[in-house]
Short mmCIF file of C-alpha atoms in Angstrom, two decimals:
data_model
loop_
_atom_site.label_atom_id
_atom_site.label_comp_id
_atom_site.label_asym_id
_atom_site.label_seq_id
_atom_site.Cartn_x
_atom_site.Cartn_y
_atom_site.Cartn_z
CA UNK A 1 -93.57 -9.15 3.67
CA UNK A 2 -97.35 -7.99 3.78
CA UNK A 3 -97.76 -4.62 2.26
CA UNK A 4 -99.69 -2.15 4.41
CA UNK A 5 -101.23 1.00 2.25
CA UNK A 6 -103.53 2.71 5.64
CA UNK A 7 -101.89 6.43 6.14
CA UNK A 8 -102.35 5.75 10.06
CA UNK A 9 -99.83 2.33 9.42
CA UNK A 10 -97.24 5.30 7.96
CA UNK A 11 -98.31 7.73 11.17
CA UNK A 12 -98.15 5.01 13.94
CA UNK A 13 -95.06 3.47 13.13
CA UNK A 14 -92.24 6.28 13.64
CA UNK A 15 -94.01 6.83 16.79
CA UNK A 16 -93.19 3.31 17.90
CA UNK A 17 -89.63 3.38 16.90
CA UNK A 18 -89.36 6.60 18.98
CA UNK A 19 -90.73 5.16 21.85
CA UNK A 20 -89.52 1.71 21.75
CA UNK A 21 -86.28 2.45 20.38
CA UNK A 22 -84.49 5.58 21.87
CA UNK A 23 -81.11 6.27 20.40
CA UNK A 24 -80.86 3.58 18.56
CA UNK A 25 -80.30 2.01 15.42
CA UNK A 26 -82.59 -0.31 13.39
CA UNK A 27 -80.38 -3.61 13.27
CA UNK A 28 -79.18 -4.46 9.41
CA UNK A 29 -79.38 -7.51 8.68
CA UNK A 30 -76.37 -9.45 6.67
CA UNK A 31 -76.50 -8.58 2.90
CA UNK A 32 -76.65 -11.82 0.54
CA UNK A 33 -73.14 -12.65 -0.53
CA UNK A 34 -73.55 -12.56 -4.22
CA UNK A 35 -71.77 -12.30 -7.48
CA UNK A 36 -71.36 -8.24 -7.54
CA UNK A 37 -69.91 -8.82 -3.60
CA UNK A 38 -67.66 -11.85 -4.95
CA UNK A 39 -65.97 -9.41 -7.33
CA UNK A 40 -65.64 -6.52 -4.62
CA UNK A 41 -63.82 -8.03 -1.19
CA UNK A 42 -63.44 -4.78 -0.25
CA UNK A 43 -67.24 -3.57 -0.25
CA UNK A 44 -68.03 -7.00 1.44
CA UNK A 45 -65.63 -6.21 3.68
CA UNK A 46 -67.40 -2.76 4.66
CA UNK A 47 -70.97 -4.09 4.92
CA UNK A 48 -70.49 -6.85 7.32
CA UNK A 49 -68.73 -8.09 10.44
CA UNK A 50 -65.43 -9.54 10.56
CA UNK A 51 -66.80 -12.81 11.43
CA UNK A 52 -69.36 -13.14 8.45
CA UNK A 53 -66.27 -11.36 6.07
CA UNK A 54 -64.04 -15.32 7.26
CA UNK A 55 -67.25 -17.03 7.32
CA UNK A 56 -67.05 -19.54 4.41
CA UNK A 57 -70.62 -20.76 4.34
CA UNK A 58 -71.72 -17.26 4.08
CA UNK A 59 -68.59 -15.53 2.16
CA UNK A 60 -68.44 -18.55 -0.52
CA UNK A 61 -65.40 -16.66 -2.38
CA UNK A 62 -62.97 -18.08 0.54
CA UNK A 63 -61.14 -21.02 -0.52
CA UNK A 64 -60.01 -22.24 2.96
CA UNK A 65 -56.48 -24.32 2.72
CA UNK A 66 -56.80 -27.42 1.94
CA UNK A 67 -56.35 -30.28 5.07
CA UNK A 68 -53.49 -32.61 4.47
CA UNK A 69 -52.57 -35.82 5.98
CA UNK A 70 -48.85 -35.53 6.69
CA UNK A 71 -48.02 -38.03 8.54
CA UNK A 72 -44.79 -39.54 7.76
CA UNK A 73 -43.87 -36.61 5.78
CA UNK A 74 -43.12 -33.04 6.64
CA UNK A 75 -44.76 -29.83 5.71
CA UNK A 76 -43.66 -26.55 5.83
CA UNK A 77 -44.66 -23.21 5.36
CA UNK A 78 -42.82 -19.82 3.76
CA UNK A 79 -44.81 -16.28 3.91
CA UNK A 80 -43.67 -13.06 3.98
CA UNK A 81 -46.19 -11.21 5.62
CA UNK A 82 -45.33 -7.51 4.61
CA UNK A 83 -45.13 -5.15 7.45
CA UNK A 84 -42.68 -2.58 6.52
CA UNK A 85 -45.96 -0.46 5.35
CA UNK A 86 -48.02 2.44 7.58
CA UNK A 87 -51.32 1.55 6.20
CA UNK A 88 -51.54 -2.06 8.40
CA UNK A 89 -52.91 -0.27 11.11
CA UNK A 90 -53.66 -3.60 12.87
CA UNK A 91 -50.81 -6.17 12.20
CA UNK A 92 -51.82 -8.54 14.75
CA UNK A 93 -55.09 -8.67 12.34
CA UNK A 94 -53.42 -9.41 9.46
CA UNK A 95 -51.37 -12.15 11.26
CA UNK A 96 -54.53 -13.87 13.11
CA UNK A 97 -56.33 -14.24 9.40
CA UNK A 98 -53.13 -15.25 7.59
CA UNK A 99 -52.01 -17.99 10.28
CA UNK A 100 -55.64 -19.05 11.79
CA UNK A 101 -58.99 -17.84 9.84
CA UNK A 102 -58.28 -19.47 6.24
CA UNK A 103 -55.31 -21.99 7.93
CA UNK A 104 -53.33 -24.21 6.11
CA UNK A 105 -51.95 -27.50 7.40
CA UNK A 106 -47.98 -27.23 8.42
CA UNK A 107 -45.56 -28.48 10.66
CA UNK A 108 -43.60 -25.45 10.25
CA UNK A 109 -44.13 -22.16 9.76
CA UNK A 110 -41.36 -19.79 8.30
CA UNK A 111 -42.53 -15.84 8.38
CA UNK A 112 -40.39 -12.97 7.38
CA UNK A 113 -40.75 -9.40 7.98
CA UNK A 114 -41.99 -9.86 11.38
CA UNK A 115 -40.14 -6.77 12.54
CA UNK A 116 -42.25 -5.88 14.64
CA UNK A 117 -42.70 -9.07 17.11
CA UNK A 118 -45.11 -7.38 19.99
CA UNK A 119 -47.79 -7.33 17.46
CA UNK A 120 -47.59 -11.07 17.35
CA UNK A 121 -46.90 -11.43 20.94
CA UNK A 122 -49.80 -8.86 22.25
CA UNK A 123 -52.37 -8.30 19.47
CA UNK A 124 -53.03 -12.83 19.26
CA UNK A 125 -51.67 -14.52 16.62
CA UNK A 126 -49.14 -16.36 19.00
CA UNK A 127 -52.23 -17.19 21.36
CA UNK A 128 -53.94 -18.74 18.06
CA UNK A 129 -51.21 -20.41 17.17
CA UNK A 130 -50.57 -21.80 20.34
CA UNK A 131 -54.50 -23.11 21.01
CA UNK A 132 -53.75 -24.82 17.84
CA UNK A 133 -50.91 -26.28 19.37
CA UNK A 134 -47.81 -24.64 17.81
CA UNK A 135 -45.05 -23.07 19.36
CA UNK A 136 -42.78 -20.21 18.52
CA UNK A 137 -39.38 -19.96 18.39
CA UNK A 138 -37.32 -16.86 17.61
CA UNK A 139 -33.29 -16.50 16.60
CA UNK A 140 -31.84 -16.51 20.15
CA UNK A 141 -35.27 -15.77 21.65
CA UNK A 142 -34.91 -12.03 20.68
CA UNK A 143 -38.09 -10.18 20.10
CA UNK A 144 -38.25 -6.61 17.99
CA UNK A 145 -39.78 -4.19 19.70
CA UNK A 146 -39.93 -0.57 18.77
CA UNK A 147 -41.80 2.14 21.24
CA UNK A 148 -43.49 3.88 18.70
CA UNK A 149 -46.29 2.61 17.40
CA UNK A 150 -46.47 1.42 13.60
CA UNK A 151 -42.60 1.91 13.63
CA UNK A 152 -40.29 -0.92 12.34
CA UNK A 153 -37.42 -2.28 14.44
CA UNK A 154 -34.07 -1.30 12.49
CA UNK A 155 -30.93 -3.98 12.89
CA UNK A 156 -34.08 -7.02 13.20
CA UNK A 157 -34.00 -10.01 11.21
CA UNK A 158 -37.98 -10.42 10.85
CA UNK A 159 -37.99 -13.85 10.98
CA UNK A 160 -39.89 -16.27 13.10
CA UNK A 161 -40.62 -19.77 13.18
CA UNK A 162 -43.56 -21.58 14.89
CA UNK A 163 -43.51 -25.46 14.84
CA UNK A 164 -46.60 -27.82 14.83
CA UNK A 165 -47.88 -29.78 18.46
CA UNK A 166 -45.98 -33.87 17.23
CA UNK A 167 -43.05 -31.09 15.70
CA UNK A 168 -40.82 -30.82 18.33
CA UNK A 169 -37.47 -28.54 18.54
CA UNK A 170 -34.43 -30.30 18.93
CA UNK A 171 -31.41 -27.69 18.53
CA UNK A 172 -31.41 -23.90 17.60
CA UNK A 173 -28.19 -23.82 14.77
CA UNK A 174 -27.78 -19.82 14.88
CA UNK A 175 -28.33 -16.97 13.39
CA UNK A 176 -25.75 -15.71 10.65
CA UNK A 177 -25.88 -12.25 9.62
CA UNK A 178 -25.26 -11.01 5.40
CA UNK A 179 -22.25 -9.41 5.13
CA UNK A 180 -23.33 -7.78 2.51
CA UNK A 181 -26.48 -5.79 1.50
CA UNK A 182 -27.59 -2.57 -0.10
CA UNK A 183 -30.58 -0.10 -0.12
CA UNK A 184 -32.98 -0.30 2.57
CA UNK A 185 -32.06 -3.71 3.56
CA UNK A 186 -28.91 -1.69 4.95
CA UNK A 187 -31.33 -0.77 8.41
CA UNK A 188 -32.45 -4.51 9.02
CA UNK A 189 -30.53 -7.21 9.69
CA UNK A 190 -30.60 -9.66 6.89
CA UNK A 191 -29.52 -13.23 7.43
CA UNK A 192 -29.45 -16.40 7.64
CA UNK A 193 -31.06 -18.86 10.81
CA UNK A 194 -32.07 -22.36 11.51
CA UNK A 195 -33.28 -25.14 13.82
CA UNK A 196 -33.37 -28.90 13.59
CA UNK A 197 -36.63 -30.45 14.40
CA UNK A 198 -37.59 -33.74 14.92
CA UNK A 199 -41.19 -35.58 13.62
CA UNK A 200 -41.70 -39.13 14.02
CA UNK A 201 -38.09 -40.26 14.71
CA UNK A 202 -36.61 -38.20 11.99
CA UNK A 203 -34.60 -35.15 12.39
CA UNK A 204 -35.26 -32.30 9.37
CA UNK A 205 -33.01 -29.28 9.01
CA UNK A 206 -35.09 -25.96 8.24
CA UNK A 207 -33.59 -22.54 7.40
CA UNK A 208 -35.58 -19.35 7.14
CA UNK A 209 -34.00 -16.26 5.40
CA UNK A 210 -34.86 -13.30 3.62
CA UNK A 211 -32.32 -12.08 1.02
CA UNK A 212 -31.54 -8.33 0.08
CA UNK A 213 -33.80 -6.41 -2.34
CA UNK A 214 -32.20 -3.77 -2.40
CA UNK A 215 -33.42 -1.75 -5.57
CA UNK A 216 -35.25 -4.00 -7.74
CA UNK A 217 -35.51 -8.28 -7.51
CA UNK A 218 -32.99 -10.41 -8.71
CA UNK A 219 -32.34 -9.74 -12.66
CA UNK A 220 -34.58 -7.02 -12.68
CA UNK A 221 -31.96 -3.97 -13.75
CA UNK A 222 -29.95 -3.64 -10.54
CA UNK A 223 -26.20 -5.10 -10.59
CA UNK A 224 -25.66 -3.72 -6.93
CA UNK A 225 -28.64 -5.60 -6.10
CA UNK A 226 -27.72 -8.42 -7.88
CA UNK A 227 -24.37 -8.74 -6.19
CA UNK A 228 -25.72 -8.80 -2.73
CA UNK A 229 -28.55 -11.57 -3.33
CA UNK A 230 -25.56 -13.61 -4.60
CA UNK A 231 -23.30 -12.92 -2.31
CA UNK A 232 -26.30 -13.54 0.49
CA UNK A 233 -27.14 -17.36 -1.17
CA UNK A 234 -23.61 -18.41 -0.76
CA UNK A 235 -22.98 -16.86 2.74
CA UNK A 236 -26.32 -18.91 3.55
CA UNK A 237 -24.92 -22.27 1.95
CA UNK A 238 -21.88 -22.28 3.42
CA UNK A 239 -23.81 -21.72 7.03
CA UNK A 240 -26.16 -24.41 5.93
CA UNK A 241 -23.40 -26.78 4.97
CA UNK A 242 -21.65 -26.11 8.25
CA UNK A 243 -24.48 -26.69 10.45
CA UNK A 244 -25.16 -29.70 8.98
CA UNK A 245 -22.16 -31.29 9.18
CA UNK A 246 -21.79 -30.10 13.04
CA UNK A 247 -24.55 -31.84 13.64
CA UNK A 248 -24.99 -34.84 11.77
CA UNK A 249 -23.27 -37.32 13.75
CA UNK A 250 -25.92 -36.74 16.38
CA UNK A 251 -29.19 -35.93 14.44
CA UNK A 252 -28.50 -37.77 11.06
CA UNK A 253 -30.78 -35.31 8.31
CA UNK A 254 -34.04 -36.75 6.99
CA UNK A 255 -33.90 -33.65 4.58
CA UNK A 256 -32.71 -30.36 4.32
CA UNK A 257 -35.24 -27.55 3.70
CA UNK A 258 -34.50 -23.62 2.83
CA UNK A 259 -37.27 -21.05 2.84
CA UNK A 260 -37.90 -17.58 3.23
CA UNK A 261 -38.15 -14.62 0.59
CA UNK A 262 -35.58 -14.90 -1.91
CA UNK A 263 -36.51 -11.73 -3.82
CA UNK A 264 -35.63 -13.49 -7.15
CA UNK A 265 -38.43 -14.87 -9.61
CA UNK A 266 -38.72 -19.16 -8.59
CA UNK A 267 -41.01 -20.48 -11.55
CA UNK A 268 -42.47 -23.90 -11.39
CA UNK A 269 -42.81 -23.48 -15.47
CA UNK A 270 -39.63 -22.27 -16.21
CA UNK A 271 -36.59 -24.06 -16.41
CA UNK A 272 -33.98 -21.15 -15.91
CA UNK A 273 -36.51 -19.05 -13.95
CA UNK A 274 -34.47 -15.72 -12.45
CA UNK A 275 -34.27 -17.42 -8.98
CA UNK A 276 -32.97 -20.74 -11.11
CA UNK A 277 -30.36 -18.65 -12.46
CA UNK A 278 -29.69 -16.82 -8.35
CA UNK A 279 -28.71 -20.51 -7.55
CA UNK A 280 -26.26 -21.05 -10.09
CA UNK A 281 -24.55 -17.37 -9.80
CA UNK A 282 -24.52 -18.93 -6.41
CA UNK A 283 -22.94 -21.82 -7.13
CA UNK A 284 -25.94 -23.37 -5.08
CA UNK A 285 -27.66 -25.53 -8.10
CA UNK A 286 -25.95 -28.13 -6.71
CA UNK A 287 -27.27 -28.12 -3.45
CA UNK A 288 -31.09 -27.18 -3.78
CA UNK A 289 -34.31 -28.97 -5.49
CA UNK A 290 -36.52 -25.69 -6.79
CA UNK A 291 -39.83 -25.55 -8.40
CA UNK A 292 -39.06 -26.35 -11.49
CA UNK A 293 -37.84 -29.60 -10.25
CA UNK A 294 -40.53 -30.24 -7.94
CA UNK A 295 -42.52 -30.10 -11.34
CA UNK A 296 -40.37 -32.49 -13.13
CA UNK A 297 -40.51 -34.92 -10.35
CA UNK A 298 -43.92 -35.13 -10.58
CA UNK A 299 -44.93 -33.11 -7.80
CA UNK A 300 -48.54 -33.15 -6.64
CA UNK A 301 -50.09 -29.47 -6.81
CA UNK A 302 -52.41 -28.09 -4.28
CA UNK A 303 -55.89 -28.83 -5.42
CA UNK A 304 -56.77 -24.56 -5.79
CA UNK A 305 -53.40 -24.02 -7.80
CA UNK A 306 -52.65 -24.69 -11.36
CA UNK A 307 -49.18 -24.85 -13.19
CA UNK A 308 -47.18 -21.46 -13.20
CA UNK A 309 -49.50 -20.04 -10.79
CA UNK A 310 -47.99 -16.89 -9.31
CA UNK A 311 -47.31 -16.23 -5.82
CA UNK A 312 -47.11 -12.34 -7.09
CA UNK A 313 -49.54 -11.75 -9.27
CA UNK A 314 -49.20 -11.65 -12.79
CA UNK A 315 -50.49 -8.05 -14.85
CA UNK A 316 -53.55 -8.98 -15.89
CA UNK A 317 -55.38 -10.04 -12.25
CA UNK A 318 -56.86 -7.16 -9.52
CA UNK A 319 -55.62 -6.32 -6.25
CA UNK A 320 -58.74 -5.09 -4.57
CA UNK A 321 -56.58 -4.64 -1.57
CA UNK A 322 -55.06 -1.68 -0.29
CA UNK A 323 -51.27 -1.78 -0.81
CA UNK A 324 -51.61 -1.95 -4.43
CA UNK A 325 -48.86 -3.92 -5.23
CA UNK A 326 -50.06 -7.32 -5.87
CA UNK A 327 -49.59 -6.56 -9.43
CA UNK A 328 -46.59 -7.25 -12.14
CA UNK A 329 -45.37 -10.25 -14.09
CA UNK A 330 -43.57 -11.48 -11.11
CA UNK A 331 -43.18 -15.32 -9.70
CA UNK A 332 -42.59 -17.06 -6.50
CA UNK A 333 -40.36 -14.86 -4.52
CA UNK A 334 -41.33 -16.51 -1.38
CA UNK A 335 -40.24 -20.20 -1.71
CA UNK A 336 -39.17 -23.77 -0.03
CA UNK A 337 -36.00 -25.06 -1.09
CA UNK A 338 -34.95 -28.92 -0.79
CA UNK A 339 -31.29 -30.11 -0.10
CA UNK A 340 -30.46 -32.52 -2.17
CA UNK A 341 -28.95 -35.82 -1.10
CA UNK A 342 -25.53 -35.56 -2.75
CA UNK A 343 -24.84 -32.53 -1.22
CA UNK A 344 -25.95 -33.33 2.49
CA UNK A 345 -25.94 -36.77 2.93
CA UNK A 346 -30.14 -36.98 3.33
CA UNK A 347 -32.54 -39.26 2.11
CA UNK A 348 -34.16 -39.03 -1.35
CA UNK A 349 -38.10 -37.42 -1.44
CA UNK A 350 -40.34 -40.46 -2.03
CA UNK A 351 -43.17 -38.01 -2.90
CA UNK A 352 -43.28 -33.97 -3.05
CA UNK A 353 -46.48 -31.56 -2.90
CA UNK A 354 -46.63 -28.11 -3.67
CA UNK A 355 -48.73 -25.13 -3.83
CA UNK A 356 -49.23 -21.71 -2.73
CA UNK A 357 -50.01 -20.46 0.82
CA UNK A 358 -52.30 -17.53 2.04
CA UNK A 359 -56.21 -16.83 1.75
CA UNK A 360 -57.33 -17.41 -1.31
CA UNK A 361 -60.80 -15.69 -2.77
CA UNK A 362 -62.46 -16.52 -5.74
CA UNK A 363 -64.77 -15.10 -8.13
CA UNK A 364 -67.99 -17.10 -7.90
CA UNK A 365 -67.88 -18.08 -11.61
CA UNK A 366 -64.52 -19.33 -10.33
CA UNK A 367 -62.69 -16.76 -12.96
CA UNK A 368 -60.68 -14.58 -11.17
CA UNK A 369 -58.97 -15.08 -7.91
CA UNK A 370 -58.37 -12.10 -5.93
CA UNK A 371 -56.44 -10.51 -3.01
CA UNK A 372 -58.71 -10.33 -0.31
CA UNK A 373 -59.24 -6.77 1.67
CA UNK A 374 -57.33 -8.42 4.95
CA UNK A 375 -54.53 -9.58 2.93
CA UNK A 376 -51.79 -6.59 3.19
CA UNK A 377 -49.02 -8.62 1.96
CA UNK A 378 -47.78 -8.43 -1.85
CA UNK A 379 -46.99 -12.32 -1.66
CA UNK A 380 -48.50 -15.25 -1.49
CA UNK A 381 -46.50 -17.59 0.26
CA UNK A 382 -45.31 -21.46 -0.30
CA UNK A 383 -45.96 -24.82 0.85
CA UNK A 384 -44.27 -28.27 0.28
CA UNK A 385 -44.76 -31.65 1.60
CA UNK A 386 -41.86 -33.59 1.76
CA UNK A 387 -41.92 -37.60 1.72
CA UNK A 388 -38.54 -39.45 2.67
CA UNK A 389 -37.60 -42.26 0.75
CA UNK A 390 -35.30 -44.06 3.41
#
């Protein structure tokens, strides 16, 4: 810019913006996105629009979900999205970035804590969803609704599933209430649902759930707690079991797949991981693939994850967003679960990928990752790519 140093330059020009310029602001112009911003989503998020904030060519930190070529597989895709808090003052915000700004590729989508479905079906994350060609499906077609606003529908599952255009539904297989939960979880109605679908000539099975929490995750200090979540995987096994063999005459399973929010600690790195030892109080180990598997079978990772990576994170990362807690040496509560073939009669996985699922923002030396401001939930969320082998 060419310096001017006259004391009439300094005179004339507040008299132009007054007369040229009445009430008005000077326009800012975007800041540079640089290292100081990449370590601060939440200042970055102040100084600029919404649109330059998901902007990857300008905000560098996103890592946008990778693109996958699925066909002949399945994908699907578990997130808890976290609304029983008052500070997401605009859930249907939080939903549009999570399912369409930084998207990930999926045939299916599996969401809990949805309890509060008119923000999905008014505020636009169903309309993005569905100009990207996926429909939603909810158990029985019920939608939560509460009349005051930011409130939480009580006796509500919170789960929803939208499927992928080339996805289509076959047959809705019920929703099956816990019997038994404790704390908070009393007010909502935990459970169990499911759908077949059908891709490509195959038919998949996919259950959504979201166990108990109660007071604390699983093995974290709380036998009522503890009790439930068991009590909650074998009411959903035995549901799983049963709709499967209803069914399988008619729509013979390519696989099997159960996701949701287990509340128990799922560890890719660990071989009796606290949601490893859920299954077995369960007496589910026999019936589900986890992580750890997926790991030992070679499973490919997502290219922006690395072994053990935590879908909660672990102590020593930030959470520069506002619920403040992202933090805690916990694992993947949020998961996908795999039926195994001995158990339900489906084919074996000819290849498996993995990795996490939800925006991602890095550091710009590529140090630190980092919960984005938008990003209200305390998970992450899972993915998995499923190959069949018959």
């Amino acid at each position: 810019m060419e310096a001017h140093n006259s004391s009439r330059s300094l005179l004339v020009l507040p008299v132009l913006l007054g007369l040229f310029l009445p009430g008005a602001a000077l326009a800012e112009s975007t800041p540079s996105f640089d290292a100081r911003y990449s370590n601060r989503p939440t200042e970055w998020f102040d100084a600029v629009s919404e649109a330059d904030y998901f902007n990857p060519s300008l905000t560098r930190s996103w890592q946008l979900n990778e693109s996958c070529n699925d066909a002949g597989a399945l994908t699907v895709a578990s997130y808890n999205i976290f609304h029983n808090v008052p500070f997401v003052t605009d859930f249907g915000d939080e939903m549009e970035q999570s399912l369409g700004k930084v998207f990930k590729c999926a045939d299916i989508l599996l969401f809990q804590e949805a309890w509060d479905y008119d923000d999905i079906i008014l505020d636009g994350p169903k309309a993005d969803l569905a100009a990207r060609g996926y429909g939603m499906v909810t158990p029985s077609g019920y939608y939560c609704d509460d009349s005051l606003d930011g409130a939480i529908e009580n006796d509500c599952s919170g789960l929803v599933m939208f499927y992928k255009s080339g996805t289509s539904l076959v047959k809705e297989l019920g929703f099956k209430a816990f019997t038994n939960v404790t704390g908070f979880d009393v007010h909502k109605e935990k459970g169990v649902w499911g759908a077949i679908f059908a891709k490509e000539g195959r038919y998949y099975y996919v259950f959504n759930t979201h166990l108990t929490y109660g007071e604390n995750s699983h093995l974290d200090g709380h036998a009522a707690s503890d009790s439930s979540r068991i009590s909650n995987m074998q009411e959903s096994l035995a549901f799983i079991r049963g709709a499967v063999e209803a069914n399988k005459a008619s729509y013979p399973p390519a696989h099997v797949l159960f996701g949701g929010d287990f509340n128990a600690d799922f560890d890719s790195t660990v071989a009796n991981s606290k949601g490893n030892q859920l299954l077995g109080q369960a007496s589910a180990s026999g019936a589900f693939f986890e992580p750890y598997a997926y790991r030992g079978a070679g499973a490919v990772l997502g290219g922006f994850e690395t072994a053990g990576f935590k879908s909660n994170w672990t102590g020593t990362a930030t959470d520069t967003g506002p619920n403040g807690m992202a933090t805690g040496l916990k694992g993947d509560f949020d998961t996908v679960l795999l039926g195994k073939p001995a158990w339900f009669g489906t084919c074996p996985a000819a290849s498996i990928s993995y990795s996490g699922w939800a925006p991602a923002w890095k550091t710009l030396d590529t140090q630190q990752r980092k919960w984005p401001f938008y990003t209200h939930s305390d998970h992450y969320g899972r993915w998995l790519k499923v190959k069949p082998g018959c």
